[in-house]
Amino acid sequence: MTKISERTCIICRKKHTKDELFRIVEKGDKYTFDEKMKSQKRGTYICRSQECVNRLSKHKKIKVEIDDLLKMLSLLKKDTKDYLKVLKAMKNSQELVFGVNMIFDEIEKIHFMIIAEDISEKNDNKLIRKANENNIHYIHYGSKIQLGEIFDKEEVNVIAIKNKRVARGLIG
Ligand SMILES: [Zn+2]
């Protein structure tokens, strides 16, 4: 018999499997979002729901960085599928760059990255390392084909946003 491990949401106290939860880990006197659930530190869990994330943002003891909260909310938003529409609407605005090489060339101008969920592990690691080095936020969203459609390309691994205000609008 397979044992399905469940965790309790720190906010609503309901039990869920891990794929229904966000994980955060302690970092100093704050908490940081462990998006890939790979941190060795002891995790605290929150439902992947707007309500629990909103309540988390007001929590007196568990302080999570605002950017991390926004990232969680943006991951929830992706269920509504409007992310691709937003990117599509922006495609001619000169604020978007796509492709690993082009992003590396303009890395100092980049504020947010949307990485395809089916990107190769090698490219994924490369991008995440670069993002962390440069303090750039990122999410994994959509497939290479879906991201490609925005630019009439067959496949796109990653899209980046150069404009800070636009990036904020997209994650906020
Ligand atoms: Zn909850």
PDB file of N, CA, C and O in Angstrom, residues 18-51:
ATOM      1  N   LYS A  18       1.135  17.243  -0.740  1.00  0.00           N
ATOM      2  CA  LYS A  18       2.092  18.319  -0.994  1.00  0.00           C
ATOM      3  C   LYS A  18       1.805  19.134  -2.254  1.00  0.00           C
ATOM      4  O   LYS A  18       2.116  20.313  -2.324  1.00  0.00           O
ATOM      5  N   ASP A  19       1.227  18.487  -3.285  1.00  0.00           N
ATOM      6  CA  ASP A  19       0.972  19.232  -4.518  1.00  0.00           C
ATOM      7  C   ASP A  19      -0.154  20.255  -4.367  1.00  0.00           C
ATOM      8  O   ASP A  19      -0.383  21.064  -5.249  1.00  0.00           O
ATOM      9  N   GLU A  20      -0.841  20.208  -3.248  1.00  0.00           N
ATOM     10  CA  GLU A  20      -1.896  21.192  -3.002  1.00  0.00           C
ATOM     11  C   GLU A  20      -1.422  22.300  -2.067  1.00  0.00           C
ATOM     12  O   GLU A  20      -2.206  23.122  -1.621  1.00  0.00           O
ATOM     13  N   LEU A  21      -0.110  22.276  -1.783  1.00  0.00           N
ATOM     14  CA  LEU A  21       0.430  23.208  -0.783  1.00  0.00           C
ATOM     15  C   LEU A  21       1.643  23.973  -1.311  1.00  0.00           C
ATOM     16  O   LEU A  21       2.348  23.505  -2.199  1.00  0.00           O
ATOM     17  N   PHE A  22       1.859  25.148  -0.758  1.00  0.00           N
ATOM     18  CA  PHE A  22       3.127  25.862  -0.937  1.00  0.00           C
ATOM     19  C   PHE A  22       3.998  25.554   0.274  1.00  0.00           C
ATOM     20  O   PHE A  22       3.483  25.344   1.375  1.00  0.00           O
ATOM     21  N   ARG A  23       5.309  25.577   0.063  1.00  0.00           N
ATOM     22  CA  ARG A  23       6.223  25.320   1.166  1.00  0.00           C
ATOM     23  C   ARG A  23       7.049  26.583   1.430  1.00  0.00           C
ATOM     24  O   ARG A  23       7.542  27.203   0.492  1.00  0.00           O
ATOM     25  N   ILE A  24       7.192  26.937   2.671  1.00  0.00           N
ATOM     26  CA  ILE A  24       8.092  28.028   3.041  1.00  0.00           C
ATOM     27  C   ILE A  24       9.081  27.502   4.078  1.00  0.00           C
ATOM     28  O   ILE A  24       8.783  26.549   4.799  1.00  0.00           O
ATOM     29  N   VAL A  25      10.266  28.124   4.105  1.00  0.00           N
ATOM     30  CA  VAL A  25      11.276  27.703   5.083  1.00  0.00           C
ATOM     31  C   VAL A  25      11.839  28.933   5.799  1.00  0.00           C
ATOM     32  O   VAL A  25      11.851  30.026   5.252  1.00  0.00           O
ATOM     33  N   GLU A  26      12.290  28.717   6.995  1.00  0.00           N
ATOM     34  CA  GLU A  26      12.837  29.821   7.788  1.00  0.00           C
ATOM     35  C   GLU A  26      14.152  30.330   7.233  1.00  0.00           C
ATOM     36  O   GLU A  26      15.001  29.554   6.789  1.00  0.00           O
ATOM     37  N   LYS A  27      14.286  31.653   7.227  1.00  0.00           N
ATOM     38  CA  LYS A  27      15.539  32.280   6.805  1.00  0.00           C
ATOM     39  C   LYS A  27      15.735  33.495   7.696  1.00  0.00           C
ATOM     40  O   LYS A  27      15.080  34.517   7.513  1.00  0.00           O
ATOM     41  N   GLY A  28      16.600  33.348   8.692  1.00  0.00           N
ATOM     42  CA  GLY A  28      16.745  34.404   9.685  1.00  0.00           C
ATOM     43  C   GLY A  28      15.450  34.537  10.466  1.00  0.00           C
ATOM     44  O   GLY A  28      14.879  33.539  10.904  1.00  0.00           O
ATOM     45  N   ASP A  29      14.952  35.769  10.583  1.00  0.00           N
ATOM     46  CA  ASP A  29      13.700  35.952  11.315  1.00  0.00           C
ATOM     47  C   ASP A  29      12.499  35.982  10.366  1.00  0.00           C
ATOM     48  O   ASP A  29      11.391  36.305  10.758  1.00  0.00           O
ATOM     49  N   LYS A  30      12.765  35.655   9.089  1.00  0.00           N
ATOM     50  CA  LYS A  30      11.668  35.623   8.120  1.00  0.00           C
ATOM     51  C   LYS A  30      11.546  34.244   7.494  1.00  0.00           C
ATOM     52  O   LYS A  30      12.312  33.347   7.793  1.00  0.00           O
ATOM     53  N   TYR A  31      10.563  34.136   6.620  1.00  0.00           N
ATOM     54  CA  TYR A  31      10.388  32.902   5.858  1.00  0.00           C
ATOM     55  C   TYR A  31      10.548  33.193   4.376  1.00  0.00           C
ATOM     56  O   TYR A  31      10.202  34.272   3.913  1.00  0.00           O
ATOM     57  N   THR A  32      11.075  32.205   3.666  1.00  0.00           N
ATOM     58  CA  THR A  32      11.192  32.371   2.232  1.00  0.00           C
ATOM     59  C   THR A  32      10.487  31.224   1.510  1.00  0.00           C
ATOM     60  O   THR A  32      10.332  30.135   2.048  1.00  0.00           O
ATOM     61  N   PHE A  33       9.995  31.525   0.320  1.00  0.00           N
ATOM     62  CA  PHE A  33       9.216  30.570  -0.465  1.00  0.00           C
ATOM     63  C   PHE A  33      10.145  29.514  -1.062  1.00  0.00           C
ATOM     64  O   PHE A  33      11.079  29.841  -1.772  1.00  0.00           O
ATOM     65  N   ASP A  34       9.868  28.261  -0.761  1.00  0.00           N
ATOM     66  CA  ASP A  34      10.652  27.149  -1.301  1.00  0.00           C
ATOM     67  C   ASP A  34       9.848  26.552  -2.463  1.00  0.00           C
ATOM     68  O   ASP A  34       9.195  25.524  -2.323  1.00  0.00           O
ATOM     69  N   GLU A  35       9.927  27.232  -3.613  1.00  0.00           N
ATOM     70  CA  GLU A  35       9.031  26.911  -4.729  1.00  0.00           C
ATOM     71  C   GLU A  35       9.125  25.453  -5.164  1.00  0.00           C
ATOM     72  O   GLU A  35       8.127  24.807  -5.426  1.00  0.00           O
ATOM     73  N   LYS A  36      10.358  24.955  -5.233  1.00  0.00           N
ATOM     74  CA  LYS A  36      10.542  23.585  -5.732  1.00  0.00           C
ATOM     75  C   LYS A  36      10.523  22.523  -4.636  1.00  0.00           C
ATOM     76  O   LYS A  36      10.736  21.348  -4.899  1.00  0.00           O
ATOM     77  N   MET A  37      10.272  22.958  -3.409  1.00  0.00           N
ATOM     78  CA  MET A  37      10.200  22.056  -2.255  1.00  0.00           C
ATOM     79  C   MET A  37      11.465  21.226  -2.114  1.00  0.00           C
ATOM     80  O   MET A  37      11.417  20.027  -1.849  1.00  0.00           O
ATOM     81  N   LYS A  38      12.601  21.853  -2.343  1.00  0.00           N
ATOM     82  CA  LYS A  38      13.844  21.098  -2.302  1.00  0.00           C
ATOM     83  C   LYS A  38      14.760  21.507  -1.154  1.00  0.00           C
ATOM     84  O   LYS A  38      15.796  20.890  -0.944  1.00  0.00           O
ATOM     85  N   SER A  39      14.399  22.558  -0.455  1.00  0.00           N
ATOM     86  CA  SER A  39      15.252  23.018   0.637  1.00  0.00           C
ATOM     87  C   SER A  39      15.347  21.950   1.720  1.00  0.00           C
ATOM     88  O   SER A  39      14.382  21.262   2.027  1.00  0.00           O
ATOM     89  N   GLN A  40      16.556  21.825   2.274  1.00  0.00           N
ATOM     90  CA  GLN A  40      16.784  20.837   3.322  1.00  0.00           C
ATOM     91  C   GLN A  40      16.170  21.264   4.659  1.00  0.00           C
ATOM     92  O   GLN A  40      15.989  20.453   5.553  1.00  0.00           O
ATOM     93  N   LYS A  41      15.857  22.550   4.742  1.00  0.00           N
ATOM     94  CA  LYS A  41      15.330  23.048   6.008  1.00  0.00           C
ATOM     95  C   LYS A  41      13.911  22.543   6.247  1.00  0.00           C
ATOM     96  O   LYS A  41      13.208  22.198   5.317  1.00  0.00           O
ATOM     97  N   ARG A  42      13.512  22.561   7.497  1.00  0.00           N
ATOM     98  CA  ARG A  42      12.173  22.101   7.845  1.00  0.00           C
ATOM     99  C   ARG A  42      11.135  23.027   7.218  1.00  0.00           C
ATOM    100  O   ARG A  42      11.225  24.246   7.334  1.00  0.00           O
ATOM    101  N   GLY A  43      10.171  22.436   6.573  1.00  0.00           N
ATOM    102  CA  GLY A  43       9.191  23.244   5.847  1.00  0.00           C
ATOM    103  C   GLY A  43       7.939  23.533   6.642  1.00  0.00           C
ATOM    104  O   GLY A  43       7.568  22.791   7.542  1.00  0.00           O
ATOM    105  N   THR A  44       7.319  24.654   6.292  1.00  0.00           N
ATOM    106  CA  THR A  44       6.000  25.007   6.792  1.00  0.00           C
ATOM    107  C   THR A  44       5.108  25.105   5.568  1.00  0.00           C
ATOM    108  O   THR A  44       5.548  25.578   4.526  1.00  0.00           O
ATOM    109  N   TYR A  45       3.874  24.651   5.693  1.00  0.00           N
ATOM    110  CA  TYR A  45       3.031  24.528   4.497  1.00  0.00           C
ATOM    111  C   TYR A  45       1.802  25.425   4.557  1.00  0.00           C
ATOM    112  O   TYR A  45       1.252  25.690   5.629  1.00  0.00           O
ATOM    113  N   ILE A  46       1.410  25.888   3.352  1.00  0.00           N
ATOM    114  CA  ILE A  46       0.217  26.736   3.203  1.00  0.00           C
ATOM    115  C   ILE A  46      -0.566  26.244   1.997  1.00  0.00           C
ATOM    116  O   ILE A  46       0.021  25.940   0.963  1.00  0.00           O
ATOM    117  N   CYS A  47      -1.889  26.214   2.105  1.00  0.00           N
ATOM    118  CA  CYS A  47      -2.735  25.820   0.968  1.00  0.00           C
ATOM    119  C   CYS A  47      -2.448  26.668  -0.257  1.00  0.00           C
ATOM    120  O   CYS A  47      -2.197  27.856  -0.148  1.00  0.00           O
ATOM    121  N   ARG A  48      -2.522  26.048  -1.415  1.00  0.00           N
ATOM    122  CA  ARG A  48      -2.459  26.808  -2.662  1.00  0.00           C
ATOM    123  C   ARG A  48      -3.817  27.441  -2.900  1.00  0.00           C
ATOM    124  O   ARG A  48      -4.542  27.081  -3.822  1.00  0.00           O
ATOM    125  N   SER A  49      -4.168  28.364  -2.056  1.00  0.00           N
ATOM    126  CA  SER A  49      -5.441  29.066  -2.223  1.00  0.00           C
ATOM    127  C   SER A  49      -5.227  30.540  -1.929  1.00  0.00           C
ATOM    128  O   SER A  49      -4.392  30.910  -1.106  1.00  0.00           O
ATOM    129  N   GLN A  50      -5.983  31.343  -2.653  1.00  0.00           N
ATOM    130  CA  GLN A  50      -5.911  32.792  -2.485  1.00  0.00           C
ATOM    131  C   GLN A  50      -6.147  33.160  -1.016  1.00  0.00           C
ATOM    132  O   GLN A  50      -5.445  33.974  -0.450  1.00  0.00           O
ATOM    133  N   GLU A  51      -7.117  32.499  -0.419  1.00  0.00           N
ATOM    134  CA  GLU A  51      -7.499  32.841   0.951  1.00  0.00           C
ATOM    135  C   GLU A  51      -6.366  32.586   1.941  1.00  0.00           C
ATOM    136  O   GLU A  51      -6.042  33.457   2.756  1.00  0.00           O
TER     137      GLU A  51
END
